[in-house]
PDB file of C-alpha atoms and ligand atoms in Angstrom:
ATOM      1  CA  MET A   9     108.678 156.503 218.901  1.00  0.00           C
ATOM      2  CA  ASN A  10     106.447 158.986 217.065  1.00  0.00           C
ATOM      3  CA  ILE A  11     102.912 157.892 216.232  1.00  0.00           C
ATOM      4  CA  ILE A  12      99.791 159.261 214.579  1.00  0.00           C
ATOM      5  CA  LEU A  13      96.306 158.490 215.897  1.00  0.00           C
ATOM      6  CA  LEU A  14      94.143 158.655 212.786  1.00  0.00           C
ATOM      7  CA  GLY A  15      90.366 158.429 212.801  1.00  0.00           C
ATOM      8  CA  PRO A  16      87.125 160.388 212.439  1.00  0.00           C
ATOM      9  CA  PRO A  17      85.931 162.884 215.065  1.00  0.00           C
ATOM     10  CA  GLY A  18      84.878 160.958 218.170  1.00  0.00           C
ATOM     11  CA  ALA A  19      86.955 157.868 217.332  1.00  0.00           C
ATOM     12  CA  GLY A  20      88.675 158.063 220.727  1.00  0.00           C
ATOM     13  CA  LYS A  21      92.010 159.624 219.697  1.00  0.00           C
ATOM     14  CA  GLY A  22      92.182 162.082 222.587  1.00  0.00           C
ATOM     15  CA  THR A  23      91.138 159.460 225.134  1.00  0.00           C
ATOM     16  CA  GLN A  24      93.855 157.060 224.022  1.00  0.00           C
ATOM     17  CA  ALA A  25      96.474 159.797 223.617  1.00  0.00           C
ATOM     18  CA  ARG A  26      96.027 160.811 227.255  1.00  0.00           C
ATOM     19  CA  HIS A  27      96.526 157.218 228.328  1.00  0.00           C
ATOM     20  CA  LEU A  28      99.778 156.988 226.347  1.00  0.00           C
ATOM     21  CA  VAL A  29     100.977 160.234 227.947  1.00  0.00           C
ATOM     22  CA  ASP A  30     100.225 158.903 231.446  1.00  0.00           C
ATOM     23  CA  THR A  31     101.655 155.432 230.967  1.00  0.00           C
ATOM     24  CA  ARG A  32     104.554 155.946 228.540  1.00  0.00           C
ATOM     25  CA  GLY A  33     105.588 159.565 229.015  1.00  0.00           C
ATOM     26  CA  MET A  34     104.837 160.401 225.401  1.00  0.00           C
ATOM     27  CA  VAL A  35     103.990 163.975 224.345  1.00  0.00           C
ATOM     28  CA  GLN A  36     100.508 164.605 222.932  1.00  0.00           C
ATOM     29  CA  LEU A  37     100.273 167.143 220.120  1.00  0.00           C
ATOM     30  CA  SER A  38      96.595 167.833 219.444  1.00  0.00           C
ATOM     31  CA  THR A  39      96.025 170.579 216.873  1.00  0.00           C
ATOM     32  CA  GLY A  40      92.374 170.780 218.004  1.00  0.00           C
ATOM     33  CA  ASP A  41      93.510 171.570 221.581  1.00  0.00           C
ATOM     34  CA  MET A  42      96.051 174.099 220.299  1.00  0.00           C
ATOM     35  CA  LEU A  43      93.401 175.854 218.209  1.00  0.00           C
ATOM     36  CA  ARG A  44      90.955 175.911 221.156  1.00  0.00           C
ATOM     37  CA  ASP A  45      93.731 177.392 223.340  1.00  0.00           C
ATOM     38  CA  ALA A  46      94.306 180.073 220.681  1.00  0.00           C
ATOM     39  CA  MET A  47      90.579 180.873 220.738  1.00  0.00           C
ATOM     40  CA  ALA A  48      90.495 181.034 224.534  1.00  0.00           C
ATOM     41  CA  SER A  49      93.496 183.397 224.574  1.00  0.00           C
ATOM     42  CA  GLY A  50      91.666 185.782 222.233  1.00  0.00           C
ATOM     43  CA  SER A  51      94.599 185.925 219.773  1.00  0.00           C
ATOM     44  CA  GLU A  52      94.065 187.139 216.185  1.00  0.00           C
ATOM     45  CA  MET A  53      94.563 183.601 214.893  1.00  0.00           C
ATOM     46  CA  GLY A  54      92.069 182.292 217.476  1.00  0.00           C
ATOM     47  CA  LYS A  55      89.450 184.795 216.307  1.00  0.00           C
ATOM     48  CA  LYS A  56      90.106 183.848 212.682  1.00  0.00           C
ATOM     49  CA  VAL A  57      89.528 180.110 213.242  1.00  0.00           C
ATOM     50  CA  ALA A  58      86.585 180.257 215.683  1.00  0.00           C
ATOM     51  CA  LYS A  59      83.782 180.281 213.093  1.00  0.00           C
ATOM     52  CA  ILE A  60      85.476 177.701 210.874  1.00  0.00           C
ATOM     53  CA  MET A  61      85.856 175.295 213.806  1.00  0.00           C
ATOM     54  CA  GLU A  62      82.342 175.793 215.068  1.00  0.00           C
ATOM     55  CA  ALA A  63      81.012 174.982 211.581  1.00  0.00           C
ATOM     56  CA  GLY A  64      83.141 171.830 211.496  1.00  0.00           C
ATOM     57  CA  GLN A  65      85.372 172.789 208.579  1.00  0.00           C
ATOM     58  CA  LEU A  66      89.134 172.351 208.478  1.00  0.00           C
ATOM     59  CA  VAL A  67      91.300 175.377 209.178  1.00  0.00           C
ATOM     60  CA  THR A  68      94.086 176.089 206.682  1.00  0.00           C
ATOM     61  CA  ASP A  69      97.095 173.794 206.355  1.00  0.00           C
ATOM     62  CA  GLU A  70      99.341 176.808 206.883  1.00  0.00           C
ATOM     63  CA  ILE A  71      97.933 177.515 210.358  1.00  0.00           C
ATOM     64  CA  VAL A  72      98.053 173.957 211.695  1.00  0.00           C
ATOM     65  CA  ILE A  73     101.463 173.172 210.198  1.00  0.00           C
ATOM     66  CA  GLY A  74     102.735 176.369 211.874  1.00  0.00           C
ATOM     67  CA  LEU A  75     101.334 175.208 215.223  1.00  0.00           C
ATOM     68  CA  ILE A  76     102.999 171.806 214.938  1.00  0.00           C
ATOM     69  CA  GLU A  77     106.280 173.360 213.839  1.00  0.00           C
ATOM     70  CA  GLU A  78     106.307 175.552 216.966  1.00  0.00           C
ATOM     71  CA  ARG A  79     105.849 172.543 219.246  1.00  0.00           C
ATOM     72  CA  LEU A  80     108.070 169.958 217.532  1.00  0.00           C
ATOM     73  CA  ASN A  81     111.534 169.811 218.958  1.00  0.00           C
ATOM     74  CA  ALA A  82     114.134 167.268 219.883  1.00  0.00           C
ATOM     75  CA  GLU A  83     112.710 166.999 223.422  1.00  0.00           C
ATOM     76  CA  SER A  84     110.042 164.491 222.613  1.00  0.00           C
ATOM     77  CA  GLY A  85     110.488 162.300 225.714  1.00  0.00           C
ATOM     78  CA  ALA A  86     109.252 158.869 224.711  1.00  0.00           C
ATOM     79  CA  GLY A  87     107.937 160.274 221.434  1.00  0.00           C
ATOM     80  CA  PHE A  88     105.168 162.422 220.001  1.00  0.00           C
ATOM     81  CA  ILE A  89     101.546 161.389 219.601  1.00  0.00           C
ATOM     82  CA  PHE A  90      99.973 163.313 216.752  1.00  0.00           C
ATOM     83  CA  ASP A  91      96.266 163.581 217.588  1.00  0.00           C
ATOM     84  CA  GLY A  92      94.079 165.158 214.913  1.00  0.00           C
ATOM     85  CA  PHE A  93      97.098 165.968 212.752  1.00  0.00           C
ATOM     86  CA  PRO A  94      97.761 165.418 209.872  1.00  0.00           C
ATOM     87  CA  ARG A  95      94.296 165.818 208.349  1.00  0.00           C
ATOM     88  CA  THR A  96      95.325 166.423 204.708  1.00  0.00           C
ATOM     89  CA  LEU A  97      98.001 165.032 202.412  1.00  0.00           C
ATOM     90  CA  ALA A  98      99.762 168.414 202.472  1.00  0.00           C
ATOM     91  CA  GLN A  99      99.916 168.194 206.282  1.00  0.00           C
ATOM     92  CA  ALA A 100     101.250 164.629 206.056  1.00  0.00           C
ATOM     93  CA  ASP A 101     104.058 165.763 203.733  1.00  0.00           C
ATOM     94  CA  ALA A 102     104.851 168.713 205.988  1.00  0.00           C
ATOM     95  CA  LEU A 103     105.025 166.414 209.026  1.00  0.00           C
ATOM     96  CA  ALA A 104     107.443 164.049 207.282  1.00  0.00           C
ATOM     97  CA  ALA A 105     109.661 167.006 206.362  1.00  0.00           C
ATOM     98  CA  LEU A 106     109.568 168.477 209.894  1.00  0.00           C
ATOM     99  CA  LEU A 107     110.460 165.129 211.471  1.00  0.00           C
ATOM    100  CA  ALA A 108     113.268 164.572 208.956  1.00  0.00           C
ATOM    101  CA  LYS A 109     114.695 167.983 209.874  1.00  0.00           C
ATOM    102  CA  LEU A 110     114.928 166.766 213.488  1.00  0.00           C
ATOM    103  CA  GLY A 111     116.489 163.472 212.400  1.00  0.00           C
ATOM    104  CA  GLN A 112     113.317 161.649 213.446  1.00  0.00           C
ATOM    105  CA  SER A 113     110.707 159.570 211.696  1.00  0.00           C
ATOM    106  CA  LEU A 114     107.245 158.153 212.094  1.00  0.00           C
ATOM    107  CA  HIS A 115     106.951 154.775 213.780  1.00  0.00           C
ATOM    108  CA  THR A 116     103.303 153.829 213.301  1.00  0.00           C
ATOM    109  CA  VAL A 117      99.978 155.251 212.173  1.00  0.00           C
ATOM    110  CA  ILE A 118      97.160 153.788 214.241  1.00  0.00           C
ATOM    111  CA  GLU A 119      93.882 153.885 212.370  1.00  0.00           C
ATOM    112  CA  MET A 120      90.987 153.899 214.842  1.00  0.00           C
ATOM    113  CA  ARG A 121      88.000 152.370 213.071  1.00  0.00           C
ATOM    114  CA  VAL A 122      84.554 153.418 214.299  1.00  0.00           C
ATOM    115  CA  ASP A 123      81.325 153.523 212.292  1.00  0.00           C
ATOM    116  CA  ASP A 124      79.366 156.728 211.787  1.00  0.00           C
ATOM    117  CA  ASP A 125      76.361 155.740 213.933  1.00  0.00           C
ATOM    118  CA  ALA A 126      78.566 155.295 216.989  1.00  0.00           C
ATOM    119  CA  LEU A 127      80.246 158.646 216.335  1.00  0.00           C
ATOM    120  CA  VAL A 128      77.023 160.627 216.766  1.00  0.00           C
ATOM    121  CA  ALA A 129      76.502 159.109 220.236  1.00  0.00           C
ATOM    122  CA  ARG A 130      80.169 159.631 221.127  1.00  0.00           C
ATOM    123  CA  ILE A 131      80.219 163.283 220.097  1.00  0.00           C
ATOM    124  CA  THR A 132      76.877 164.351 221.544  1.00  0.00           C
ATOM    125  CA  GLY A 133      77.720 162.763 224.927  1.00  0.00           C
ATOM    126  CA  ARG A 134      81.264 164.137 225.231  1.00  0.00           C
ATOM    127  CA  PHE A 135      82.377 166.571 227.929  1.00  0.00           C
ATOM    128  CA  THR A 136      85.837 167.414 229.250  1.00  0.00           C
ATOM    129  CA  CYS A 137      87.423 168.816 232.357  1.00  0.00           C
ATOM    130  CA  GLY A 138      88.254 172.469 231.686  1.00  0.00           C
ATOM    131  CA  SER A 139      91.156 172.249 234.114  1.00  0.00           C
ATOM    132  CA  CYS A 140      93.109 169.071 233.240  1.00  0.00           C
ATOM    133  CA  GLY A 141      91.466 168.081 229.935  1.00  0.00           C
ATOM    134  CA  GLU A 142      90.255 164.628 231.037  1.00  0.00           C
ATOM    135  CA  VAL A 143      87.687 163.353 228.521  1.00  0.00           C
ATOM    136  CA  TYR A 144      84.300 162.009 229.703  1.00  0.00           C
ATOM    137  CA  HIS A 145      81.091 160.704 228.209  1.00  0.00           C
ATOM    138  CA  ASP A 146      77.543 160.854 229.595  1.00  0.00           C
ATOM    139  CA  GLU A 147      77.059 157.100 229.152  1.00  0.00           C
ATOM    140  CA  THR A 148      80.341 155.338 228.426  1.00  0.00           C
ATOM    141  CA  LYS A 149      82.616 157.306 230.761  1.00  0.00           C
ATOM    142  CA  PRO A 150      80.710 159.337 233.355  1.00  0.00           C
ATOM    143  CA  ALA A 151      82.561 161.043 236.203  1.00  0.00           C
ATOM    144  CA  ALA A 152      82.429 159.058 239.482  1.00  0.00           C
ATOM    145  CA  VAL A 153      80.874 162.095 241.201  1.00  0.00           C
ATOM    146  CA  GLU A 154      78.654 163.981 238.768  1.00  0.00           C
ATOM    147  CA  GLY A 155      80.137 167.342 237.771  1.00  0.00           C
ATOM    148  CA  THR A 156      83.523 166.686 239.406  1.00  0.00           C
ATOM    149  CA  CYS A 157      86.646 165.557 237.557  1.00  0.00           C
ATOM    150  CA  ASP A 158      87.910 162.151 238.762  1.00  0.00           C
ATOM    151  CA  LYS A 159      91.446 163.168 237.969  1.00  0.00           C
ATOM    152  CA  CYS A 160      91.917 166.658 239.361  1.00  0.00           C
ATOM    153  CA  GLY A 161      88.745 167.384 241.358  1.00  0.00           C
ATOM    154  CA  SER A 162      87.791 170.443 239.295  1.00  0.00           C
ATOM    155  CA  THR A 163      84.080 171.191 238.798  1.00  0.00           C
ATOM    156  CA  ASP A 164      84.724 173.111 235.572  1.00  0.00           C
ATOM    157  CA  MET A 165      83.252 170.640 233.085  1.00  0.00           C
ATOM    158  CA  LYS A 166      82.915 171.827 229.489  1.00  0.00           C
ATOM    159  CA  ARG A 167      81.077 170.832 226.302  1.00  0.00           C
ATOM    160  CA  ARG A 168      82.487 171.851 222.926  1.00  0.00           C
ATOM    161  CA  ALA A 169      80.575 174.286 220.702  1.00  0.00           C
ATOM    162  CA  ASP A 170      81.163 172.003 217.704  1.00  0.00           C
ATOM    163  CA  ASP A 171      79.897 168.846 219.440  1.00  0.00           C
ATOM    164  CA  ASN A 172      76.439 168.901 217.893  1.00  0.00           C
ATOM    165  CA  GLU A 173      74.896 166.852 215.078  1.00  0.00           C
ATOM    166  CA  ASP A 174      75.002 169.670 212.487  1.00  0.00           C
ATOM    167  CA  SER A 175      78.682 170.377 212.937  1.00  0.00           C
ATOM    168  CA  LEU A 176      79.447 166.659 213.137  1.00  0.00           C
ATOM    169  CA  ARG A 177      77.891 166.145 209.686  1.00  0.00           C
ATOM    170  CA  THR A 178      80.296 168.708 208.234  1.00  0.00           C
ATOM    171  CA  ARG A 179      83.231 167.298 210.226  1.00  0.00           C
ATOM    172  CA  LEU A 180      82.511 163.828 208.865  1.00  0.00           C
ATOM    173  CA  MET A 181      82.332 165.104 205.271  1.00  0.00           C
ATOM    174  CA  GLU A 182      85.645 166.901 205.788  1.00  0.00           C
ATOM    175  CA  TYR A 183      87.076 163.674 207.196  1.00  0.00           C
ATOM    176  CA  TYR A 184      85.965 161.523 204.259  1.00  0.00           C
ATOM    177  CA  LYS A 185      86.964 164.102 201.620  1.00  0.00           C
ATOM    178  CA  LYS A 186      90.279 165.315 202.982  1.00  0.00           C
ATOM    179  CA  THR A 187      91.563 163.033 205.764  1.00  0.00           C
ATOM    180  CA  SER A 188      90.563 159.496 204.795  1.00  0.00           C
ATOM    181  CA  PRO A 189      92.937 159.540 201.750  1.00  0.00           C
ATOM    182  CA  LEU A 190      95.703 159.409 204.378  1.00  0.00           C
ATOM    183  CA  ILE A 191      94.650 155.833 205.161  1.00  0.00           C
ATOM    184  CA  GLY A 192      95.701 154.704 201.663  1.00  0.00           C
ATOM    185  CA  TYR A 193      98.790 156.863 201.787  1.00  0.00           C
ATOM    186  CA  TYR A 194     100.108 155.382 205.056  1.00  0.00           C
ATOM    187  CA  TYR A 195      99.013 151.884 204.068  1.00  0.00           C
ATOM    188  CA  ALA A 196     101.143 152.163 200.931  1.00  0.00           C
ATOM    189  CA  LYS A 197     104.096 153.305 203.039  1.00  0.00           C
ATOM    190  CA  GLY A 198     103.653 150.248 205.288  1.00  0.00           C
ATOM    191  CA  ASP A 199     102.968 152.356 208.386  1.00  0.00           C
ATOM    192  CA  LEU A 200      99.254 151.715 208.944  1.00  0.00           C
ATOM    193  CA  ARG A 201      97.929 149.561 211.815  1.00  0.00           C
ATOM    194  CA  PRO A 202      94.138 149.404 212.172  1.00  0.00           C
ATOM    195  CA  VAL A 203      92.491 148.894 215.579  1.00  0.00           C
ATOM    196  CA  ASN A 204      88.826 148.347 216.407  1.00  0.00           C
ATOM    197  CA  GLY A 205      87.786 151.672 217.939  1.00  0.00           C
ATOM    198  CA  LEU A 206      84.278 150.361 218.640  1.00  0.00           C
ATOM    199  CA  ALA A 207      85.464 148.208 221.527  1.00  0.00           C
ATOM    200  CA  ASP A 208      85.411 149.407 225.151  1.00  0.00           C
ATOM    201  CA  ILE A 209      87.977 152.063 226.083  1.00  0.00           C
ATOM    202  CA  ASP A 210      90.178 149.545 227.942  1.00  0.00           C
ATOM    203  CA  GLU A 211      90.084 147.085 225.059  1.00  0.00           C
ATOM    204  CA  VAL A 212      91.124 149.796 222.589  1.00  0.00           C
ATOM    205  CA  THR A 213      93.952 150.730 224.965  1.00  0.00           C
ATOM    206  CA  ALA A 214      95.064 147.080 224.984  1.00  0.00           C
ATOM    207  CA  SER A 215      94.930 146.833 221.165  1.00  0.00           C
ATOM    208  CA  ILE A 216      97.061 149.955 220.818  1.00  0.00           C
ATOM    209  CA  GLY A 217      99.480 148.600 223.435  1.00  0.00           C
ATOM    210  CA  ALA A 218      99.801 145.395 221.412  1.00  0.00           C
ATOM    211  CA  VAL A 219     100.500 147.336 218.208  1.00  0.00           C
ATOM    212  CA  LEU A 220     103.194 149.423 219.885  1.00  0.00           C
ATOM    213  CA  SER A 221     104.984 146.614 221.666  1.00  0.00           C
TER     214      SER A 221
HETATM  215  P1  ADP B  16      88.472 162.091 219.401  1.00  0.00           P
HETATM  216  O1  ADP B  16      89.648 162.695 220.131  1.00  0.00           O
HETATM  217  O2  ADP B  16      88.864 161.066 218.395  1.00  0.00           O
HETATM  218  O3  ADP B  16      87.544 163.129 218.817  1.00  0.00           O
HETATM  219  P2  ADP B  16      87.563 161.390 222.110  1.00  0.00           P
HETATM  220  O4  ADP B  16      88.712 160.652 222.695  1.00  0.00           O
HETATM  221  O5  ADP B  16      87.340 162.789 222.568  1.00  0.00           O
HETATM  222  O6  ADP B  16      87.596 161.305 220.483  1.00  0.00           O
HETATM  223  O7  ADP B  16      86.256 160.501 222.387  1.00  0.00           O
HETATM  224  C1  ADP B  16      84.955 160.953 221.980  1.00  0.00           C
HETATM  225  C2  ADP B  16      83.941 160.575 223.051  1.00  0.00           C
HETATM  226  O8  ADP B  16      83.778 159.151 223.065  1.00  0.00           O
HETATM  227  C3  ADP B  16      84.332 160.964 224.474  1.00  0.00           C
HETATM  228  O9  ADP B  16      83.167 161.352 225.167  1.00  0.00           O
HETATM  229  C4  ADP B  16      84.943 159.682 225.073  1.00  0.00           C
HETATM  230  O10 ADP B  16      84.751 159.604 226.483  1.00  0.00           O
HETATM  231  C5  ADP B  16      84.146 158.605 224.344  1.00  0.00           C
HETATM  232  N1  ADP B  16      84.939 157.401 224.028  1.00  0.00           N
HETATM  233  C6  ADP B  16      86.230 157.354 223.634  1.00  0.00           C
HETATM  234  N2  ADP B  16      86.609 156.082 223.372  1.00  0.00           N
HETATM  235  C7  ADP B  16      85.513 155.302 223.607  1.00  0.00           C
HETATM  236  C8  ADP B  16      85.246 153.890 223.522  1.00  0.00           C
HETATM  237  N3  ADP B  16      86.197 153.038 223.114  1.00  0.00           N
HETATM  238  N4  ADP B  16      84.010 153.444 223.835  1.00  0.00           N
HETATM  239  C9  ADP B  16      83.047 154.323 224.219  1.00  0.00           C
HETATM  240  N5  ADP B  16      83.223 155.648 224.332  1.00  0.00           N
HETATM  241  C10 ADP B  16      84.443 156.152 224.031  1.00  0.00           C
HETATM  242  P1  AMP B  17      89.514 168.096 217.000  1.00  0.00           P
HETATM  243  O1  AMP B  17      89.731 168.647 218.366  1.00  0.00           O
HETATM  244  O2  AMP B  17      90.640 167.265 216.500  1.00  0.00           O
HETATM  245  O3  AMP B  17      88.151 167.403 216.884  1.00  0.00           O
HETATM  246  O4  AMP B  17      89.441 169.346 216.026  1.00  0.00           O
HETATM  247  C1  AMP B  17      88.453 170.352 216.174  1.00  0.00           C
HETATM  248  C2  AMP B  17      88.468 171.287 214.962  1.00  0.00           C
HETATM  249  O5  AMP B  17      89.730 171.967 214.877  1.00  0.00           O
HETATM  250  C3  AMP B  17      88.306 170.615 213.589  1.00  0.00           C
HETATM  251  O6  AMP B  17      86.935 170.373 213.253  1.00  0.00           O
HETATM  252  C4  AMP B  17      88.957 171.662 212.682  1.00  0.00           C
HETATM  253  O7  AMP B  17      88.109 172.782 212.497  1.00  0.00           O
HETATM  254  C5  AMP B  17      90.142 172.135 213.524  1.00  0.00           C
HETATM  255  N1  AMP B  17      91.356 171.295 213.315  1.00  0.00           N
HETATM  256  C6  AMP B  17      91.983 170.531 214.237  1.00  0.00           C
HETATM  257  N2  AMP B  17      93.059 169.923 213.725  1.00  0.00           N
HETATM  258  C7  AMP B  17      93.120 170.307 212.423  1.00  0.00           C
HETATM  259  C8  AMP B  17      93.986 169.997 211.342  1.00  0.00           C
HETATM  260  N3  AMP B  17      95.037 169.164 211.495  1.00  0.00           N
HETATM  261  N4  AMP B  17      93.738 170.568 210.133  1.00  0.00           N
HETATM  262  C9  AMP B  17      92.711 171.422 209.961  1.00  0.00           C
HETATM  263  N5  AMP B  17      91.826 171.744 210.919  1.00  0.00           N
HETATM  264  C10 AMP B  17      92.028 171.196 212.156  1.00  0.00           C
END
């Protein structure tokens, strides 16, 4: 079962994707994580995208489609979770073609609905474990012991360079201009299932579980 988690930055896609990986053995494909890994490795591509990402703009379709193509294979376990991809109609078409090549298809597109005011608080309070990637929030999901990851015990907590109000404004504009048309596109194909992303993390998890069962 291959699914897309679709929603604005801070909607909770990564948080819910990790839960699906842990509970269902699905494989998370986050283009944001892949691009951050490329930056951390110091590769040419990583250097090329660093400024674009920090400003909150989208990197080119060619780069992200290439990243997904490298990772998509028949070994999807219980299925792929596309997190932060596709973000344009061209990416959506490319994904359909790549899945078709593998004899696979898309099961569901989960639209995580969250209003803009909540997104500012979500983004400015976000931090993650640099070791295992667990996602935290200063208010809604603090670590049990401050500065230490609940999951792996690491003390390497990180905040993203693009998690500030300026960059978020650009990211939201990019979302409304280039990504939100995908909502109509997947609705027309009969694949779209909206969930209320404003609810508590556990409630959102339950709503997604209900959609997938
Ligand atoms: P996305 O991957 O869509 O950008 P994240 O999963 O990283 O979003 O979540 C953004 C921030 O909001 C994180 O700090 C996370 O802990 C927090 N968060 C996620 N889901 C919820 C929720 N349902 N209620 C409150 N906070 C949440
Ligand atoms: P995310 O981790 O999903 O919030 O993405 C962080 C940043 O990575 C975005 O603001 C973009 O600059 C870039 N990015 C991630 N995924 C994509 C994508 N599918 N298309 C274009 N840019 C992307």
